[in-house]
CSV table of C-alpha atoms in Angstrom, one decimal:
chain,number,residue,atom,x,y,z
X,1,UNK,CA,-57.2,76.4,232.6
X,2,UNK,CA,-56.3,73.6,234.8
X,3,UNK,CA,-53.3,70.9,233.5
X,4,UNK,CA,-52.7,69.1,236.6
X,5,UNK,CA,-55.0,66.8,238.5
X,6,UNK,CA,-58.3,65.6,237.4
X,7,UNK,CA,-58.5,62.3,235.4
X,8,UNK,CA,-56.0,60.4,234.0
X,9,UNK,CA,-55.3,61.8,230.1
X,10,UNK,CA,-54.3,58.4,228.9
X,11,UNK,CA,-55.6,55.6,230.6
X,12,UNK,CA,-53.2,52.8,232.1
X,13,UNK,CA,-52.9,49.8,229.9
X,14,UNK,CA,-54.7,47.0,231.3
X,15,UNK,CA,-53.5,44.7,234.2
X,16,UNK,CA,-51.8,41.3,232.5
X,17,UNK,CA,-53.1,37.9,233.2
X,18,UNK,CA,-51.4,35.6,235.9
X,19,UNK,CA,-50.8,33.5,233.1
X,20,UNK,CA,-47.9,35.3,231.7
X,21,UNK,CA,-45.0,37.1,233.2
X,22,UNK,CA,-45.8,40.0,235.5
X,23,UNK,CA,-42.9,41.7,234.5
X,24,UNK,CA,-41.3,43.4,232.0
X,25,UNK,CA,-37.6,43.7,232.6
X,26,UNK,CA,-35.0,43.6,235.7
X,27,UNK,CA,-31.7,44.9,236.3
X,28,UNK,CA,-29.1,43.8,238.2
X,29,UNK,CA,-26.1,46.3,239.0
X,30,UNK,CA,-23.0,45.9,241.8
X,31,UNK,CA,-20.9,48.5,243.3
X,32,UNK,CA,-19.0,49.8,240.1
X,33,UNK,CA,-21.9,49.9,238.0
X,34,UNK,CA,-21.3,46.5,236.5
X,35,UNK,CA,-24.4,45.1,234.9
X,36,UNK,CA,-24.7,41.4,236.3
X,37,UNK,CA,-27.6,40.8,235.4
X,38,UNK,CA,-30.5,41.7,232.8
X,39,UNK,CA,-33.6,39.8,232.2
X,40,UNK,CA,-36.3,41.3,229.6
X,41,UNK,CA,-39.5,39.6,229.8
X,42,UNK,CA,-41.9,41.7,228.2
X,43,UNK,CA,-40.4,44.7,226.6
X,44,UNK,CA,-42.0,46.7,223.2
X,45,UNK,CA,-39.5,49.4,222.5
X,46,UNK,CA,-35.8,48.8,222.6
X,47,UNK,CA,-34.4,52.4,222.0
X,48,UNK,CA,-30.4,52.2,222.8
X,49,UNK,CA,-28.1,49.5,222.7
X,50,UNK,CA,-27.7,47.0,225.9
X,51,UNK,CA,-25.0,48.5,227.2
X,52,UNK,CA,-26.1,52.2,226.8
X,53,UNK,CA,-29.0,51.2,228.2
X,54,UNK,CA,-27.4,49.9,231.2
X,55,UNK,CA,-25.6,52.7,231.5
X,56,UNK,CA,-28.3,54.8,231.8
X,57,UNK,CA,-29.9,53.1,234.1
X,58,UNK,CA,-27.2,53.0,236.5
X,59,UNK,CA,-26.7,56.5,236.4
X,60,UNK,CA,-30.6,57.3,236.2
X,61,UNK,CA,-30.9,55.4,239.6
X,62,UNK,CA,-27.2,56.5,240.8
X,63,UNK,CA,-28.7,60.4,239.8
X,64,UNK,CA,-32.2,59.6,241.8
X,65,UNK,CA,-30.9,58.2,244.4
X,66,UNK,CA,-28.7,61.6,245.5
X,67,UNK,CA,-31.6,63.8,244.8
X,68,UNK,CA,-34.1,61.8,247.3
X,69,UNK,CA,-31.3,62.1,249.9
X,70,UNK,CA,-30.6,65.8,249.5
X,71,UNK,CA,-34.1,67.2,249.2
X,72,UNK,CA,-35.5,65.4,252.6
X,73,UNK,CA,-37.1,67.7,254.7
X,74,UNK,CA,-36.7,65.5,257.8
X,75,UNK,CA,-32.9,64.7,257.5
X,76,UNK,CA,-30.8,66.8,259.9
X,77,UNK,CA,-27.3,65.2,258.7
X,78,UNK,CA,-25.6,65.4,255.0
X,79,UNK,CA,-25.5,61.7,254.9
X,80,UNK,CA,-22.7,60.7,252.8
X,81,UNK,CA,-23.8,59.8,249.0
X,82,UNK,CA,-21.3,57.3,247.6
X,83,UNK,CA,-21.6,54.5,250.2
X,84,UNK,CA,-24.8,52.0,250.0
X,85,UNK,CA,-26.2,52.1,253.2
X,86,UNK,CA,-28.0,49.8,255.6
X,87,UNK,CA,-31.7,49.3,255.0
X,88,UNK,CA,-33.7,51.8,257.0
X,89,UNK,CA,-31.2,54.1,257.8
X,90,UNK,CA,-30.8,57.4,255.7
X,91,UNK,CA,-33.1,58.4,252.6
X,92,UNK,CA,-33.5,56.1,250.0
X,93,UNK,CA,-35.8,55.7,247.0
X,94,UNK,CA,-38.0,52.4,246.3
X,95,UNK,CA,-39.9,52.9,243.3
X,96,UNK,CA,-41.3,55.7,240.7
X,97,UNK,CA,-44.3,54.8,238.9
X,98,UNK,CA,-45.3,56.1,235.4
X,99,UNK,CA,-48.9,55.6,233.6
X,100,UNK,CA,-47.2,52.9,231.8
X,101,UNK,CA,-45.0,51.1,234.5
X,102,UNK,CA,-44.0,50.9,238.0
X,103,UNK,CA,-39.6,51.1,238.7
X,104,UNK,CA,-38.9,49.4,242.1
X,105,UNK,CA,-35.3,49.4,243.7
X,106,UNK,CA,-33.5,48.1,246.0
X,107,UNK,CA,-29.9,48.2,247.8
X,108,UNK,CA,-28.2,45.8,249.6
X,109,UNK,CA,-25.2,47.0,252.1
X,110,UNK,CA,-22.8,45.5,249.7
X,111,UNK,CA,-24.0,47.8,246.7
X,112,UNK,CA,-25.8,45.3,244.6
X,113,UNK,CA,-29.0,47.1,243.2
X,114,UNK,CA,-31.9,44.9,242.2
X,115,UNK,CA,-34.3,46.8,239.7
X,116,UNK,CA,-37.7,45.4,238.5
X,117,UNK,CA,-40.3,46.9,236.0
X,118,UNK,CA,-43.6,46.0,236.7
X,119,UNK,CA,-46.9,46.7,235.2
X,120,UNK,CA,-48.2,49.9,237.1
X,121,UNK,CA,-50.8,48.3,239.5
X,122,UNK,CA,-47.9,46.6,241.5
X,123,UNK,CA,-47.9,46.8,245.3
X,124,UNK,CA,-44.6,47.5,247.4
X,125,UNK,CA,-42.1,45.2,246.0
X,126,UNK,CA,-39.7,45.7,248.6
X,127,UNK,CA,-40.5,42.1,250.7
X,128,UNK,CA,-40.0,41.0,246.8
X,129,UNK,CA,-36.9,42.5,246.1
X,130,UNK,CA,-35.6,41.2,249.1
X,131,UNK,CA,-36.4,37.2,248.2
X,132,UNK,CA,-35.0,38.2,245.0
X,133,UNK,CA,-31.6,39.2,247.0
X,134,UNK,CA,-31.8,36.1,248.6
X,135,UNK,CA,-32.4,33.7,245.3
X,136,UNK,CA,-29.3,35.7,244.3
X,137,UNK,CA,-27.3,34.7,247.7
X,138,UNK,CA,-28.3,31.1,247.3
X,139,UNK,CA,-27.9,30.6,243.7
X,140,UNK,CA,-24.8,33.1,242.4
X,141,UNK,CA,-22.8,34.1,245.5
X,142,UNK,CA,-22.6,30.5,247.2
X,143,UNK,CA,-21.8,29.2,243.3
X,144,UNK,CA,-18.5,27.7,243.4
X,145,UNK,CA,-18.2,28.6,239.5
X,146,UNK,CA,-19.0,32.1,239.8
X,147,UNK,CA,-16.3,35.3,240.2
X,148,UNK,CA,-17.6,38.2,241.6
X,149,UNK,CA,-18.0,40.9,239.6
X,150,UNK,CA,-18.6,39.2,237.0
X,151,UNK,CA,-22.0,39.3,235.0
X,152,UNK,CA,-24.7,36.2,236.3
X,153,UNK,CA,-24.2,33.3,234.3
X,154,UNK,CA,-26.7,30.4,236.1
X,155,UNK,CA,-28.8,28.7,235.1
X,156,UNK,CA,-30.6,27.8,238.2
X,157,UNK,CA,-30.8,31.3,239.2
X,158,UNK,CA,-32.5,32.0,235.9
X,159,UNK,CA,-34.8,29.3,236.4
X,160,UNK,CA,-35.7,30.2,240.3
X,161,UNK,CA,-36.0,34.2,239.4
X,162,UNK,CA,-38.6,33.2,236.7
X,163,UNK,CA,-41.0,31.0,239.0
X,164,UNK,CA,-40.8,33.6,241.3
X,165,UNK,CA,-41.2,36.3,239.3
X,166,UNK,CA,-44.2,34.2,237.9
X,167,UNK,CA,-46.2,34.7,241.3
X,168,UNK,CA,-45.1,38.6,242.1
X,169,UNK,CA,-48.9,40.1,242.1
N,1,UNK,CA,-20.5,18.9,270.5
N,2,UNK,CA,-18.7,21.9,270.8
N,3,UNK,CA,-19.0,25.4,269.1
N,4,UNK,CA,-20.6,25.5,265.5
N,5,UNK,CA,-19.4,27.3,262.7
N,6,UNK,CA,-22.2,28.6,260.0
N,7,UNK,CA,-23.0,26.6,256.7
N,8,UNK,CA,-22.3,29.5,254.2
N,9,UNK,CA,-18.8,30.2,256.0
N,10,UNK,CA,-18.0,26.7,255.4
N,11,UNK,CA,-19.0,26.6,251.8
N,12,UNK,CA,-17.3,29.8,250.9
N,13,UNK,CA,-14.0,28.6,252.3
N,14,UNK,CA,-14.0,25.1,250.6
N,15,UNK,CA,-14.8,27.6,247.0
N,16,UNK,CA,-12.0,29.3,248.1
N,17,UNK,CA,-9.7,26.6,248.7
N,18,UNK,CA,-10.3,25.1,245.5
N,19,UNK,CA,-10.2,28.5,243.4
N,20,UNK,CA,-6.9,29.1,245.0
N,21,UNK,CA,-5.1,25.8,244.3
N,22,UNK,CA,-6.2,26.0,240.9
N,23,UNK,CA,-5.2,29.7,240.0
N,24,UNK,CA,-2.8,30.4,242.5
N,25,UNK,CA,-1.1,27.7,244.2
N,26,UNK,CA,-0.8,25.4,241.1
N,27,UNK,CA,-2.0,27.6,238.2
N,28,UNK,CA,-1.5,25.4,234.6
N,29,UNK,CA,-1.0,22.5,237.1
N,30,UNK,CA,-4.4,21.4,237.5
N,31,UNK,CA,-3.2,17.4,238.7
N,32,UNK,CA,-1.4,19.0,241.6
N,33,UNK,CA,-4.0,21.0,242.3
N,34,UNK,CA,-6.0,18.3,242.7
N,35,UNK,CA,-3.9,15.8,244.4
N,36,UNK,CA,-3.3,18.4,247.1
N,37,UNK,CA,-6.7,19.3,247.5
N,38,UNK,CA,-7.1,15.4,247.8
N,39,UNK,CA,-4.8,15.4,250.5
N,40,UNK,CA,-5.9,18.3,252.2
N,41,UNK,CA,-9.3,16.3,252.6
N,42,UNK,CA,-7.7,12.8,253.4
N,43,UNK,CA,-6.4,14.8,257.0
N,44,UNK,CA,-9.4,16.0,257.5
N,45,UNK,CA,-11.8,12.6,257.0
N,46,UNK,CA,-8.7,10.7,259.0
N,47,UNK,CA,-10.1,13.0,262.1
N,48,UNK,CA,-13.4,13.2,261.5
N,49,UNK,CA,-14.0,9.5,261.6
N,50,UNK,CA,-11.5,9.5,264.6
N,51,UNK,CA,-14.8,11.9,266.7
N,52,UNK,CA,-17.4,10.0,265.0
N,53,UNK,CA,-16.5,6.6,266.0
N,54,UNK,CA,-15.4,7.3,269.2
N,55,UNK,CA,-17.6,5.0,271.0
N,56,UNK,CA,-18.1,2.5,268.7
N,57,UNK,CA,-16.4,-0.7,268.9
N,58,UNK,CA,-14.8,-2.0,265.8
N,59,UNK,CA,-16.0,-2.6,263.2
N,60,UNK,CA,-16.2,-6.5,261.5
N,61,UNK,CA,-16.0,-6.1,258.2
N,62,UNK,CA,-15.7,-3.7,255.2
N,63,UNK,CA,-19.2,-3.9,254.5
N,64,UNK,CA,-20.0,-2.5,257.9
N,65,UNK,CA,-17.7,0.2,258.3
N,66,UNK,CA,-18.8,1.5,254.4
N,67,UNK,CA,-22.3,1.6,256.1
N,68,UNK,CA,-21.2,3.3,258.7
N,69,UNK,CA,-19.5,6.1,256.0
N,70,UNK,CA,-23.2,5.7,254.6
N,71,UNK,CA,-25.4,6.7,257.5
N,72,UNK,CA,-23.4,8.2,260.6
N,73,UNK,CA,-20.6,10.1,258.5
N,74,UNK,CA,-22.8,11.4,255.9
N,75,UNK,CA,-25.4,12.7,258.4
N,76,UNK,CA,-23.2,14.2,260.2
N,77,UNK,CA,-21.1,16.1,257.5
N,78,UNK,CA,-24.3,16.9,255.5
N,79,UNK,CA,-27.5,15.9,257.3
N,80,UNK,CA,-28.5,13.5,255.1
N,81,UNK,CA,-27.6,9.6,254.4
N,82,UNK,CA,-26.5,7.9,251.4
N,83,UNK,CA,-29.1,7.1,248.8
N,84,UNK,CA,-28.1,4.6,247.2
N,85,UNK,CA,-25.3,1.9,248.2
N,86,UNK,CA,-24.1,-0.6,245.2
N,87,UNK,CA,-21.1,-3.0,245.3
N,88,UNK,CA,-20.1,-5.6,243.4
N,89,UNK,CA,-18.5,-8.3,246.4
N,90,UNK,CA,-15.4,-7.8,245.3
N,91,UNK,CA,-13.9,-4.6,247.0
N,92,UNK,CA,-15.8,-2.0,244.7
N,93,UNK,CA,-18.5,-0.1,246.4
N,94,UNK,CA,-20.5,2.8,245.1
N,95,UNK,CA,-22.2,5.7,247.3
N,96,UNK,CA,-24.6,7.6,245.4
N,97,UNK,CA,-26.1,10.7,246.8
N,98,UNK,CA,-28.8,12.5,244.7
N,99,UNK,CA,-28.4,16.2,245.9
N,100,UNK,CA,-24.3,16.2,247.0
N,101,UNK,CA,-25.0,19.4,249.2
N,102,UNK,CA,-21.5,21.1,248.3
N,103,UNK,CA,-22.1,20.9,244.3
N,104,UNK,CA,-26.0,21.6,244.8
N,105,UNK,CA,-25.6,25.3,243.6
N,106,UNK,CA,-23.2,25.0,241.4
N,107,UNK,CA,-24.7,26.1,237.7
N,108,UNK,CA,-23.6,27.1,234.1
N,109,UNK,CA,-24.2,29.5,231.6
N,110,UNK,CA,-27.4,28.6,230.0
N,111,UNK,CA,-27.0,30.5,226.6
N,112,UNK,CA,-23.8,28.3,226.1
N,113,UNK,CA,-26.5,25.3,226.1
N,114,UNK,CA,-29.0,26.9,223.9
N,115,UNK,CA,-26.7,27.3,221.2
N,116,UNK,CA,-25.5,24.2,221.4
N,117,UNK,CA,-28.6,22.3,220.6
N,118,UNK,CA,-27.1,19.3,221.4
N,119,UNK,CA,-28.6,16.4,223.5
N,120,UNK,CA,-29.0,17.7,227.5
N,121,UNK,CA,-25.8,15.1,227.9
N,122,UNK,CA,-23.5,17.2,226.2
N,123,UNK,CA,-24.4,20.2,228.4
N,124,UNK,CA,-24.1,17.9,231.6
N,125,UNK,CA,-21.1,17.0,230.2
N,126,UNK,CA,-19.5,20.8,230.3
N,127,UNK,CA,-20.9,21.4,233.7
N,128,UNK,CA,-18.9,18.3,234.9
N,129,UNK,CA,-15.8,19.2,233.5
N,130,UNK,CA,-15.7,22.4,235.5
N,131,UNK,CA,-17.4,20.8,238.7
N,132,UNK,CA,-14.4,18.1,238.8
N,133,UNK,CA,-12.3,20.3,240.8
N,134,UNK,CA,-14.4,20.6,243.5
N,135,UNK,CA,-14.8,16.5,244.1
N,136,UNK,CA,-11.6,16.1,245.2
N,137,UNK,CA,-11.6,17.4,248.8
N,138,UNK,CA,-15.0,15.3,249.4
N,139,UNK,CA,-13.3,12.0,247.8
N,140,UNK,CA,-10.3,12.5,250.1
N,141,UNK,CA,-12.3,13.2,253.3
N,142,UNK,CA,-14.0,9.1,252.2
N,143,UNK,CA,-10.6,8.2,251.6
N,144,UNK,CA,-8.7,9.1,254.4
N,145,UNK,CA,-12.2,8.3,257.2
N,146,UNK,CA,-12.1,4.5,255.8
N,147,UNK,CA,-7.9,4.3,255.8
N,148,UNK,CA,-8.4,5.3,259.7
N,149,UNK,CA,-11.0,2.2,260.2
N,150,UNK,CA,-8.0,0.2,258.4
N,151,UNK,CA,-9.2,0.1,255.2
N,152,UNK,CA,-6.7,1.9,252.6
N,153,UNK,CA,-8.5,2.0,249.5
N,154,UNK,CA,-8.9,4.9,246.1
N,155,UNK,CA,-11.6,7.1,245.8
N,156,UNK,CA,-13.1,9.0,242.8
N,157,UNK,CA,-16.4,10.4,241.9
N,158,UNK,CA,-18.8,10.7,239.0
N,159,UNK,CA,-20.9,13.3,237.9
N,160,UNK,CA,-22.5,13.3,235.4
N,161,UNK,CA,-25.3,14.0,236.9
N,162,UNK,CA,-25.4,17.0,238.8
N,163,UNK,CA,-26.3,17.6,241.7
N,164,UNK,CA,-26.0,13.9,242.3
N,165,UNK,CA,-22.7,12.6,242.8
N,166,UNK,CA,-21.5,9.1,242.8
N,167,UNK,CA,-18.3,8.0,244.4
N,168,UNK,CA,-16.2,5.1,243.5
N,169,UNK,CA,-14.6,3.2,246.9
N,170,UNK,CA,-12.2,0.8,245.2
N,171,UNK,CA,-10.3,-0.9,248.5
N,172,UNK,CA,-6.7,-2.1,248.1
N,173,UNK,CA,-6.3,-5.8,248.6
C-alpha cells in the first residue's frame, strides 16, 4: 500500500481571477507579539476569536521559526533564537504551502513580521513582502499620528496595501 | 552647500518635537505647546532666509519678497514651489500648497469614518483637529523668514484639506 506521493487526493481549488483580491488574509505582528495589523480579504471559516487567533499565529510562526533554525543540517553555530536577525544571515523560514493555501513570512531586523495568505499557486513573495515593509515605512512609521506599538490605524496605508495587494500574481 | 542630513531623520525629529511638547513639555497645555513650537520655528526661518538670500539684493516690496517665500524658500525646504499664491492688496496673502510634504503621511483611523456616515467633511474635519499641532513649526519658520526681510507679520494655516495646506500671511501695518 502506498499513502504518500502519487497524485494529489484532493485537488487545489482553482486559481482566482485578477479581478478580485489575490489574497485571503495578512498579519502584521511587532517584537512583543502585538498584532498591528490584520486584514481579511477572502476568508470562509473563522474558527477562534480575533485575538486567539492572533495568538496563535504568533506563536505558530514564533514555534516554526525555532524548529527551521535548529533542524539545519548546514548551520555549524547555535544561532541565538529570540533576536530577529538580518535578512540572509542564519535560517529562516519564508513560506509553507498547503493544498488550500500558501503562508509567506517575513522579518525585518526590528522584529516586525509581515504574514500573507495567498491562494496556493503564488510565487516567492519575498520581493512582495519586502514592498509591503516599505508601504509600512512610508505610510505608518513616518505618520506623525501614529505610536509605536500600537495597532495600524491609516487609512492610506489601507488603501496602498490593497492596490498592491491587487496586483501580487 | 555643505553636508546633508537624510529626509526620514528629519521628519522623525520634527514628529518628535511635536509629540514631546504636547505630552511632555506642556502636557494639558496644548497653547503653550504650540506657541513654543511656533517659536522654535520662527529661529529657525529667521536663519534660513538669512543663507537663502545671501546674494540677493533687497527686496522692493512685500509682494516680492512673499514670491521669493513662494519659489526659492519653498524649493529649497521641500523641493517644490507654491501652488497657488492669492492676496487680497491689502496685507493678506495666502500660500497654498496641494501636497504640504511634512503632513503628506499623516492618516486616520478609517473605521472611525465608516461609522460615522457622515459627509467626507466631517471626517476631514477630525483629521485636522489632530494635524493642527504639527502646523505650527512650518507657520513659524514663514513667520520668522519674512520678519528677517523686515516684514513682521502673523501666520496661521488651514487644513481642511489634507495633504494641502494653506497658510494665512497677515503682515502688521
Amino acid at each position: 500500500m502506498q499513502f504518500f506521493g502519487g497524485s494529489e487526493i484532493s485537488p487545489s481549488p482553482p486559481v482566482p481571477t485578477a479581478s478580485g483580491n489575490n489574497a485571503h488574509m495578512m498579519y502584521v505582528f511587532n517584537r512583543n507579539g502585538v498584532c498591528l495589523l490584520y486584514r481579511e480579504w477572502n476568508r470562509l471559516l473563522h474558527t477562534l476569536n480575533a485575538q486567539q487567533d492572533h495568538k496563535l499565529m504568533f506563536g505558530l510562526l514564533f514555534s516554526l521559526k525555532s524548529l527551521t533554525a535548529k533542524m539545519d543540517p548546514t548551520n555549524a553555530e547555535k544561532g541565538n533564537l529570540g533576536v530577529p536577525q538580518l535578512s540572509g544571515q542564519g535560517c529562516s523560514f519564508h513560506s509553507f504551502r498547503t493544498n488550500t493555501y500558501k503562508l509567506s513570512f517575513m522579518e525585518s531586523p526590528s522584529g516586525i513580521k509581515i504574514i500573507l495568505v495567498t491562494h496556493p499557486r503564488t510565487g516567492d513573495l519575498r520581493e512582495s513582502l519586502k514592498y509591503i515593509y516599505n508601504l509600512y515605512v512610508e505610510y505608518v512609521v513616518k505618520n506623525p499620528l501614529y505610536a509605536p506599538g500600537t495597532p495600524i490605524r491609516s487609512e492610506l496605508f489601507n488603501t496602498s496595501l490593497d492596490q498592491y495587494v491587487r496586483t501580487i500574481a | 552647500m555643505g553636508r546633508e542630513v537624510s529626509e526620514s531623520c528629519v521628519d522623525s525629529l520634527l514628529t518628535e518635537i511635536v509629540s514631546t511638547y504636547n505630552n511632555r513639555f506642556y502636557a494639558n497645555k496644548p497653547e503653550l505647546a504650540a506657541r513654543r513650537i511656533e517659536a522654535i520655528g520662527y529661529q529657525v526661518g529667521h536663519q534660513l532666509s538669512e543663507r537663502y538670500t545671501m546674494e540677493r539684493p533687497r527686496f522692493s516690496d512685500h509682494l516680492e519678497a512673499i514670491k521669493f517665500i513662494c519659489k526659492d524658500f519653498w524649493s529649497e525646504l521641500f523641493k517644490k514651489q507654491i501652488d497657488n499664491l492669492k492676496t487680497n492688496h491689502r496685507g493678506t496673502f495666502v500660500l497654498q500648497d496641494n501636497r504640504f510634504r511634512w503632513l503628506s503621511r499623516i492618516s486616520t483611523d478609517p473605521s472611525v469614518e465608516n461609522t460615522e456616515s457622515q459627509d467626507p467633511s466631517a471626517a476631514a474635519e477630525s483629521k485636522a483637529s489632530l494635524a493642527t499641532m504639527h502646523v505650527y513649526f512650518p507657520c513659524g519658520i514663514i513667520r520668522g523668514a519674512l520678519s528677517n526681510l523686515g516684514i513682521p507679520c502673523a501666520v496661521s494655516a488651514d487644513i481642511s484639506n489634507l495633504p494641502a495646506c494653506s497658510f494665512v500671511v497677515r503682515i502688521k501695518a
